Amino acid sequence: ICRVQPDVAAVRRAFEYLVPDELGDVVRVGTVVRVPLHGRRVRGWVLDADVAPDAVDAPPARLRRLVSVVSDGPPLEVVALCRWAAWRWAGPVATFLRAATPPNVVAAGPEPDVGAAVYPSRLEPDHPWARDALIVTAPSGTVALQPLAAPEGSTLVLVPSGADGDVAARALEADGRDVVQLFSDRPAAELTRAWDRARRGACVVIGGRAAVWAPVPDLATVIVLDERDEAFDDERAPTWNARDVALERARRAGASVRMITPAPSVEALVALGDLDDHDVAASHQAVGRGVRHGWPRVEVVDVRDQEPGQALVTRELADALHRAVDAGARAVCVLNRRGRARLLACRTCRELARCERCGATVTEGDAGLACSVCATVRPMVCLHCHGTRMRPIKPGVARVRDDLAALLPRVAVDLVDASTVATPTAPVVVGTEAVLHRVAGAGAGDRNGEGAAPVGVVAYLELDQELLAPRSRAAEQALWLLVRGARLLGARPAPPGVLLLQTRVPDHEVVVAAQRGDTLAVARAERARREELGFPPFGGLAALSGDAAAVAHACSALQRGAVQDDAARDAGVTVLGPVDDGRRALVRAATWERLSDALATPAVDAAHAVGRLRVDVDPRRI
């Protein structure tokens, strides 16, 4: 008897099946099989290969038989990791098993020769990188991966993009390593061949978020590049993080962990421990120069001294743009506000522009004033005095693009936001943070900007919007935006780029960290704040959203469990909400383990059958 998890989105539980005698030798944990389910045949994974008859829900005589074996699947230890991740992020285990399974059919292979590859180690036993390490680099700095890879067994390297993976693969292949690239956007046949090679071990696996499930049997080292990068977060529920999965997998396998980042997260500090002076010195040597000198020149504009209405397009910004354009360089302006204006006021009566239907504030669009709540559109007319002249209080990137085009009449100005597909080529580009991904700079190599002019200025027009955002991770996220801008500019003295920060809080820790090149100061300050407030990783936090009935059902189940369970009361499991017409709620617990236990109860799981329910564990935007 085996227990199978069907690959069906609406089915979150496993079922028992009889294993035919002819399949007994090939069915193991992780094998992909085909089983009968409610009148049809579906794919599934074997979760338990040898279930005792007294542990099944029905008499063995009533159990259905496996239809066939489809393919080899993830090994036993990866299946166990998938089950842990399903508990950790309150999601169906099939989601993780799907990510750990090759897209095409793979025949069962022989047992791997674990530890077949032995490479000369370049590290002394007492070197700080010979143990778990958090390596802090400059934004434009690079760390040679060859000395960090395991001398025996397999190494797993997680990178935020395919371009980073290609660079790492070339360096490791030149060192004689057998490199396997596992990126989910590659063709299915190529991905299947890479998966098949990885399961034999003795290799270096390089890939993105999904590569953390690579079937290597001899994992010795895990390396994570840019561990704070949001590419490691899956925005779809379950909202799992590849860095946290890598840490758990390394712990289970007894492997070492090396995280390389210019701006460490609080989670990395807690998992690997804070850096002492010796580790910091070694990190500086990794890029051949001090971290401070790896940052571009930072100029801070205190907009408290600016004239009214000049807080975005300041005199300092105009001078920097003119200098960059005259020098043949490009300029990038960042403002995380889409559209023409997010908030307007009548120039005549000074009343805010509101929707006549629901009362919400309206935004400026091409067709006039539009309400983002009820989608009502009306001409540019004030409801209070019927005036037709509006003053933008919070201008968006479209209006700023027009202002910059007027400031630089002979220079092309491009607009970039999340919907932009083409690579901008104008000398001046303004947009949301998406512009930092679209423009090629000194840190982009030849990814998409070969032959393009260098970036001379990266200006954050309203940094306070990020620094003072009502989010628990605001400082950390703002610092990462600055890191991306610094990478476009490269290290000083060449090219002589400028990171221009316009802010009303020039003494904010993120601004000071950019000026000093000390990103650890931000992580340490964030750690103290989160520990005091009980935010992750010092507590459990989950956001519930979806249909009001499903959210109410889940909240009710959690509240009943907290009242009935003494352990829940001691762990401080609380439910805040529902709010927003019953569509959203927040769940807090003293530890993330207790939160995962509370969300894994059958009563909470049953809420998915009531209606659409999204569970976002460790939400990034709360």
Short mmCIF file of C-alpha atoms in Angstrom, two decimals, residues 250-606:
data_model
loop_
_atom_site.label_atom_id
_atom_site.label_comp_id
_atom_site.label_asym_id
_atom_site.label_seq_id
_atom_site.Cartn_x
_atom_site.Cartn_y
_atom_site.Cartn_z
CA ALA A 250 21.50 22.56 4.17
CA ARG A 251 20.63 21.92 7.82
CA ARG A 252 19.12 18.53 6.99
CA ALA A 253 22.04 17.52 4.75
CA GLY A 254 24.74 18.85 7.06
CA ALA A 255 25.94 21.15 4.26
CA SER A 256 27.67 24.51 4.69
CA VAL A 257 25.97 27.75 3.65
CA ARG A 258 27.54 30.84 2.09
CA MET A 259 25.35 33.87 1.43
CA ILE A 260 26.80 36.66 -0.68
CA THR A 261 25.02 40.00 -0.71
CA PRO A 262 25.68 43.76 -0.70
CA ALA A 263 22.73 44.33 1.65
CA PRO A 264 22.09 41.44 4.06
CA SER A 265 18.58 40.76 5.30
CA VAL A 266 17.60 40.32 8.92
CA GLU A 267 16.75 36.70 8.16
CA ALA A 268 20.32 36.08 6.96
CA LEU A 269 21.80 37.71 10.06
CA VAL A 270 19.65 35.57 12.33
CA ALA A 271 20.28 32.34 10.40
CA LEU A 272 24.04 32.68 10.02
CA GLY A 273 24.91 34.97 12.89
CA ASP A 274 26.22 38.52 12.86
CA LEU A 275 29.62 39.25 11.33
CA ASP A 276 32.63 39.88 13.49
CA ASP A 277 35.51 42.12 12.44
CA HIS A 278 37.49 39.22 10.97
CA ASP A 279 34.62 38.17 8.71
CA VAL A 280 34.08 41.76 7.56
CA ALA A 281 37.74 42.13 6.67
CA ALA A 282 37.63 38.92 4.67
CA SER A 283 34.51 40.09 2.88
CA HIS A 284 36.24 43.31 1.89
CA GLN A 285 39.14 41.36 0.44
CA ALA A 286 36.72 39.37 -1.73
CA VAL A 287 36.19 42.31 -4.07
CA GLY A 288 39.82 43.38 -3.99
CA ARG A 289 38.91 46.74 -2.42
CA GLY A 290 37.04 48.03 0.59
CA VAL A 291 33.26 47.88 0.50
CA ARG A 292 33.11 51.65 1.03
CA HIS A 293 35.01 52.26 -2.20
CA GLY A 294 32.77 49.86 -4.06
CA TRP A 295 29.88 52.33 -3.80
CA PRO A 296 29.45 55.21 -6.26
CA ARG A 297 29.48 58.83 -5.13
CA VAL A 298 26.35 59.60 -3.12
CA GLU A 299 24.80 63.07 -3.10
CA VAL A 300 21.93 63.83 -0.72
CA VAL A 301 19.48 66.62 -1.53
CA ASP A 302 17.59 67.87 1.53
CA VAL A 303 14.27 68.87 -0.05
CA ARG A 304 13.13 70.56 3.16
CA ASP A 305 14.99 73.61 1.85
CA GLN A 306 13.30 73.55 -1.56
CA GLU A 307 10.69 76.02 -2.72
CA PRO A 308 7.06 74.83 -2.69
CA GLY A 309 6.26 72.69 -5.73
CA GLN A 310 9.97 72.02 -6.44
CA ALA A 311 10.44 68.91 -4.25
CA LEU A 312 10.77 66.50 -7.21
CA VAL A 313 12.51 68.43 -9.99
CA THR A 314 15.05 70.24 -7.85
CA ARG A 315 17.88 72.51 -8.92
CA GLU A 316 20.41 69.85 -7.90
CA LEU A 317 18.62 67.27 -10.05
CA ALA A 318 18.57 69.63 -13.04
CA ASP A 319 22.30 70.31 -12.69
CA ALA A 320 23.08 66.57 -12.41
CA LEU A 321 21.01 65.75 -15.51
CA HIS A 322 22.67 68.48 -17.54
CA ARG A 323 26.15 67.32 -16.50
CA ALA A 324 25.37 63.71 -17.39
CA VAL A 325 23.87 64.52 -20.79
CA ASP A 326 26.73 66.92 -21.65
CA ALA A 327 29.24 64.18 -20.76
CA GLY A 328 27.51 61.67 -23.06
CA ALA A 329 26.19 59.58 -20.17
CA ARG A 330 22.65 58.46 -19.40
CA ALA A 331 20.47 59.45 -16.47
CA VAL A 332 17.91 57.30 -14.66
CA CYS A 333 15.22 58.87 -12.46
CA VAL A 334 13.20 56.66 -10.10
CA LEU A 335 9.75 57.49 -8.71
CA ASN A 336 7.52 54.66 -7.48
CA ARG A 337 4.26 56.27 -8.51
CA ARG A 338 2.55 55.33 -11.76
CA GLY A 339 0.33 57.56 -13.87
CA ARG A 340 0.21 61.34 -14.13
CA ALA A 341 -0.89 62.21 -10.58
CA ARG A 342 -2.06 60.11 -7.63
CA LEU A 343 -3.50 63.04 -5.68
CA LEU A 344 -4.81 66.39 -6.96
CA ALA A 345 -6.25 69.58 -5.48
CA CYS A 346 -8.27 72.33 -7.09
CA ARG A 347 -6.15 75.45 -7.70
CA THR A 348 -9.17 77.68 -7.04
CA CYS A 349 -10.72 76.30 -3.83
CA ARG A 350 -7.86 73.97 -2.76
CA GLU A 351 -10.28 71.07 -2.19
CA LEU A 352 -8.96 67.56 -2.91
CA ALA A 353 -10.32 65.99 -6.07
CA ARG A 354 -12.71 63.22 -5.03
CA CYS A 355 -15.00 60.71 -6.70
CA GLU A 356 -18.64 61.82 -6.87
CA ARG A 357 -19.77 58.23 -6.47
CA CYS A 358 -17.74 56.76 -3.59
CA GLY A 359 -15.86 59.75 -2.17
CA ALA A 360 -12.37 58.31 -2.71
CA THR A 361 -9.57 60.50 -4.05
CA VAL A 362 -9.16 60.33 -7.83
CA THR A 363 -6.09 60.15 -10.03
CA GLU A 364 -5.26 61.93 -13.25
CA GLY A 365 -5.39 59.87 -16.42
CA ASP A 366 -5.47 60.43 -20.16
CA ALA A 367 -9.30 60.48 -20.11
CA GLY A 368 -9.60 62.86 -17.14
CA LEU A 369 -10.07 62.01 -13.47
CA ALA A 370 -10.41 58.31 -12.62
CA CYS A 371 -11.36 56.61 -9.36
CA SER A 372 -9.23 53.60 -8.49
CA VAL A 373 -11.95 52.22 -6.17
CA CYS A 374 -15.11 52.19 -8.31
CA ALA A 375 -13.56 52.98 -11.73
CA THR A 376 -15.72 56.09 -12.26
CA VAL A 377 -14.28 58.52 -14.82
CA ARG A 378 -15.16 62.21 -15.18
CA PRO A 379 -13.70 65.32 -16.86
CA MET A 380 -11.16 67.52 -15.10
CA VAL A 381 -13.76 69.42 -13.03
CA CYS A 382 -13.81 70.19 -9.30
CA LEU A 383 -16.99 68.98 -7.58
CA HIS A 384 -16.80 71.81 -5.01
CA CYS A 385 -16.36 74.95 -7.15
CA HIS A 386 -16.48 73.49 -10.69
CA GLY A 387 -13.00 74.77 -11.40
CA THR A 388 -11.03 73.09 -14.20
CA ARG A 389 -7.46 73.70 -13.03
CA MET A 390 -5.93 71.04 -10.81
CA ARG A 391 -2.63 71.07 -8.95
CA PRO A 392 -0.81 67.71 -8.63
CA ILE A 393 0.07 67.03 -5.01
CA LYS A 394 1.58 63.61 -5.74
CA PRO A 395 2.68 63.66 -9.39
CA GLY A 396 3.34 60.32 -11.09
CA VAL A 397 6.06 59.27 -13.49
CA ALA A 398 4.09 60.37 -16.56
CA ARG A 399 3.90 63.99 -15.35
CA VAL A 400 7.53 63.96 -14.21
CA ARG A 401 8.51 62.73 -17.68
CA ASP A 402 6.76 65.77 -19.16
CA ASP A 403 8.50 68.09 -16.68
CA LEU A 404 11.92 66.63 -17.48
CA ALA A 405 11.23 66.85 -21.21
CA ALA A 406 10.49 70.56 -20.74
CA LEU A 407 13.65 70.97 -18.65
CA LEU A 408 15.77 69.27 -21.36
CA PRO A 409 14.09 70.38 -24.61
CA ARG A 410 16.71 68.88 -26.94
CA VAL A 411 17.01 65.55 -25.10
CA ALA A 412 14.74 62.48 -25.47
CA VAL A 413 13.12 61.31 -22.26
CA ASP A 414 11.70 57.77 -22.00
CA LEU A 415 9.04 56.52 -19.59
CA VAL A 416 9.33 53.06 -17.99
CA ASP A 417 6.99 51.20 -15.66
CA ALA A 418 6.07 47.58 -14.97
CA SER A 419 4.17 47.31 -18.27
CA THR A 420 7.15 48.45 -20.38
CA VAL A 421 8.67 45.66 -22.46
CA ALA A 422 11.19 47.40 -24.72
CA THR A 423 14.64 48.39 -23.46
CA PRO A 424 14.80 52.21 -23.10
CA THR A 425 17.43 53.89 -25.24
CA ALA A 426 16.90 57.61 -24.50
CA PRO A 427 19.62 59.59 -22.69
CA VAL A 428 17.19 60.27 -19.83
CA VAL A 429 14.83 57.63 -18.49
CA VAL A 430 12.23 58.12 -15.77
CA GLY A 431 10.08 55.40 -14.28
CA THR A 432 9.10 53.25 -11.34
CA GLU A 433 11.61 50.85 -9.81
CA ALA A 434 11.12 48.70 -12.92
CA VAL A 435 13.49 51.09 -14.68
CA LEU A 436 16.35 49.67 -12.59
CA HIS A 437 15.76 46.31 -14.28
CA ARG A 438 15.27 47.64 -17.82
CA VAL A 439 18.35 49.86 -18.15
CA ALA A 440 21.78 48.29 -18.61
CA GLY A 441 24.64 49.79 -16.66
CA ALA A 442 28.11 49.07 -15.39
CA GLY A 443 26.90 46.10 -13.38
CA ALA A 444 24.88 44.56 -16.19
CA GLY A 445 27.73 43.27 -18.33
CA ASP A 446 26.54 42.57 -21.86
CA ARG A 447 23.05 41.42 -20.83
CA ASN A 448 21.05 44.00 -22.75
CA GLY A 449 23.11 47.12 -23.05
CA GLU A 450 26.11 46.30 -25.23
CA GLY A 451 27.23 49.50 -26.89
CA ALA A 452 24.94 51.71 -24.80
CA ALA A 453 26.21 54.86 -23.13
CA PRO A 454 27.19 54.43 -19.47
CA VAL A 455 24.83 55.55 -16.74
CA GLY A 456 26.11 58.70 -15.09
CA VAL A 457 23.25 59.55 -12.70
CA VAL A 458 20.68 57.50 -10.82
CA ALA A 459 18.29 59.84 -9.02
CA TYR A 460 15.62 58.85 -6.51
CA LEU A 461 13.16 61.71 -6.80
CA GLU A 462 11.19 60.93 -3.64
CA LEU A 463 13.12 58.48 -1.50
CA ASP A 464 10.93 59.20 1.53
CA GLN A 465 8.14 57.26 -0.13
CA GLU A 466 10.28 54.16 0.40
CA LEU A 467 12.04 55.09 3.64
CA LEU A 468 8.84 56.00 5.51
CA ALA A 469 6.46 53.51 3.92
CA PRO A 470 4.11 51.87 6.45
CA ARG A 471 5.70 48.45 5.96
CA SER A 472 7.68 46.30 8.35
CA ARG A 473 10.50 45.85 5.81
CA ALA A 474 10.54 49.43 4.46
CA ALA A 475 14.16 50.22 5.33
CA GLU A 476 15.44 46.93 3.99
CA GLN A 477 13.50 47.32 0.73
CA ALA A 478 14.63 50.94 0.30
CA LEU A 479 18.26 49.95 0.76
CA TRP A 480 17.92 47.27 -1.91
CA LEU A 481 16.59 49.89 -4.35
CA LEU A 482 19.74 51.92 -3.72
CA VAL A 483 21.87 48.83 -4.31
CA ARG A 484 20.26 48.33 -7.71
CA GLY A 485 20.93 51.96 -8.59
CA ALA A 486 24.54 51.68 -7.44
CA ARG A 487 25.01 48.67 -9.69
CA LEU A 488 23.95 50.68 -12.71
CA LEU A 489 26.64 53.22 -11.92
CA GLY A 490 29.46 50.90 -10.97
CA ALA A 491 32.25 51.54 -8.48
CA ARG A 492 34.19 54.77 -8.31
CA PRO A 493 36.33 56.28 -9.76
CA ALA A 494 35.26 54.95 -13.16
CA PRO A 495 32.68 55.67 -14.34
CA PRO A 496 32.20 58.81 -12.22
CA GLY A 497 28.55 58.11 -11.50
CA VAL A 498 26.37 59.86 -8.94
CA LEU A 499 23.65 58.35 -6.76
CA LEU A 500 21.31 61.30 -6.08
CA LEU A 501 18.97 60.91 -3.10
CA GLN A 502 16.20 63.48 -2.59
CA THR A 503 14.80 63.20 0.93
CA ARG A 504 13.42 65.10 3.90
CA VAL A 505 15.21 62.75 6.34
CA PRO A 506 18.88 62.96 5.35
CA ASP A 507 19.91 61.39 8.64
CA HIS A 508 17.87 58.23 8.02
CA GLU A 509 19.91 55.05 8.56
CA VAL A 510 19.49 53.95 4.92
CA VAL A 511 20.78 57.29 3.58
CA VAL A 512 23.72 57.23 6.00
CA ALA A 513 24.48 53.61 5.10
CA ALA A 514 24.66 54.49 1.39
CA GLN A 515 26.99 57.40 2.11
CA ARG A 516 29.28 55.27 4.27
CA GLY A 517 28.92 52.01 2.37
CA ASP A 518 27.88 50.26 5.61
CA THR A 519 24.78 48.22 4.80
CA LEU A 520 25.21 46.04 7.88
CA ALA A 521 24.15 49.02 10.01
CA VAL A 522 20.69 48.90 8.42
CA ALA A 523 20.33 45.16 8.97
CA ARG A 524 21.36 45.46 12.62
CA ALA A 525 18.93 48.33 13.25
CA GLU A 526 16.15 46.41 11.51
CA ARG A 527 16.94 43.34 13.60
CA ALA A 528 16.51 45.28 16.84
CA ARG A 529 13.18 46.77 15.69
CA ARG A 530 11.71 43.49 14.50
CA GLU A 531 12.78 41.65 17.62
CA GLU A 532 11.08 44.29 19.74
CA LEU A 533 7.86 44.13 17.68
CA GLY A 534 7.86 40.35 17.24
CA PHE A 535 7.93 40.57 13.43
CA PRO A 536 9.51 37.80 11.30
CA PRO A 537 11.90 36.13 11.81
CA PHE A 538 11.24 36.71 15.54
CA GLY A 539 7.56 35.86 15.24
CA GLY A 540 5.00 34.40 12.89
CA LEU A 541 2.94 36.61 10.58
CA ALA A 542 0.45 35.67 7.86
CA ALA A 543 -1.97 37.71 5.77
CA LEU A 544 -5.30 36.13 4.81
CA SER A 545 -7.22 37.48 1.82
CA GLY A 546 -9.91 36.33 -0.58
CA ASP A 547 -13.65 35.75 -0.42
CA ALA A 548 -15.24 37.07 2.75
CA ALA A 549 -16.79 33.69 3.60
CA ALA A 550 -13.46 31.84 3.28
CA VAL A 551 -11.57 34.46 5.30
CA ALA A 552 -14.24 34.41 8.01
CA HIS A 553 -14.13 30.61 8.15
CA ALA A 554 -10.34 30.58 8.53
CA CYS A 555 -10.40 33.32 11.18
CA SER A 556 -13.09 31.54 13.14
CA ALA A 557 -11.13 28.28 13.06
CA LEU A 558 -7.96 30.02 14.21
CA GLN A 559 -9.78 31.82 17.03
CA ARG A 560 -11.43 28.61 18.22
CA GLY A 561 -8.06 26.89 18.21
CA ALA A 562 -6.45 29.73 20.17
CA VAL A 563 -9.20 29.59 22.82
CA GLN A 564 -9.24 25.80 23.15
CA ASP A 565 -5.50 25.17 22.97
CA ASP A 566 -3.43 26.19 25.99
CA ALA A 567 -0.28 26.02 23.86
CA ALA A 568 -1.83 28.47 21.42
CA ARG A 569 -2.55 30.91 24.22
CA ASP A 570 0.99 30.59 25.51
CA ALA A 571 2.39 31.10 22.01
CA GLY A 572 0.29 34.23 21.51
CA VAL A 573 -1.67 33.25 18.38
CA THR A 574 -3.95 36.19 17.60
CA VAL A 575 -6.23 37.08 14.72
CA LEU A 576 -6.60 40.71 13.65
CA GLY A 577 -9.68 41.27 11.52
CA PRO A 578 -11.35 40.54 9.21
CA VAL A 579 -11.40 44.04 7.67
CA ASP A 580 -12.11 45.51 4.24
CA ASP A 581 -15.63 44.03 4.09
CA GLY A 582 -14.34 40.76 5.50
CA ARG A 583 -11.84 40.18 2.70
CA ARG A 584 -8.59 40.56 4.67
CA ALA A 585 -7.20 39.51 8.03
CA LEU A 586 -3.86 39.18 9.79
CA VAL A 587 -2.63 36.30 11.94
CA ARG A 588 0.23 36.70 14.41
CA ALA A 589 2.05 34.17 16.58
CA ALA A 590 4.99 34.23 18.94
CA THR A 591 6.96 31.92 16.64
CA TRP A 592 6.67 30.97 13.00
CA GLU A 593 6.58 27.30 14.02
CA ARG A 594 3.44 27.91 16.07
CA LEU A 595 1.92 29.89 13.21
CA SER A 596 2.58 27.02 10.78
CA ASP A 597 0.99 24.56 13.21
CA ALA A 598 -2.10 26.77 13.55
CA LEU A 599 -2.50 27.19 9.78
CA ALA A 600 -2.02 23.45 9.17
CA THR A 601 -5.05 22.36 11.21
CA PRO A 602 -7.86 20.64 9.25
CA ALA A 603 -10.36 23.32 10.31
CA VAL A 604 -8.28 26.08 8.69
CA ASP A 605 -7.52 23.94 5.66
CA ALA A 606 -11.26 23.43 5.15
#
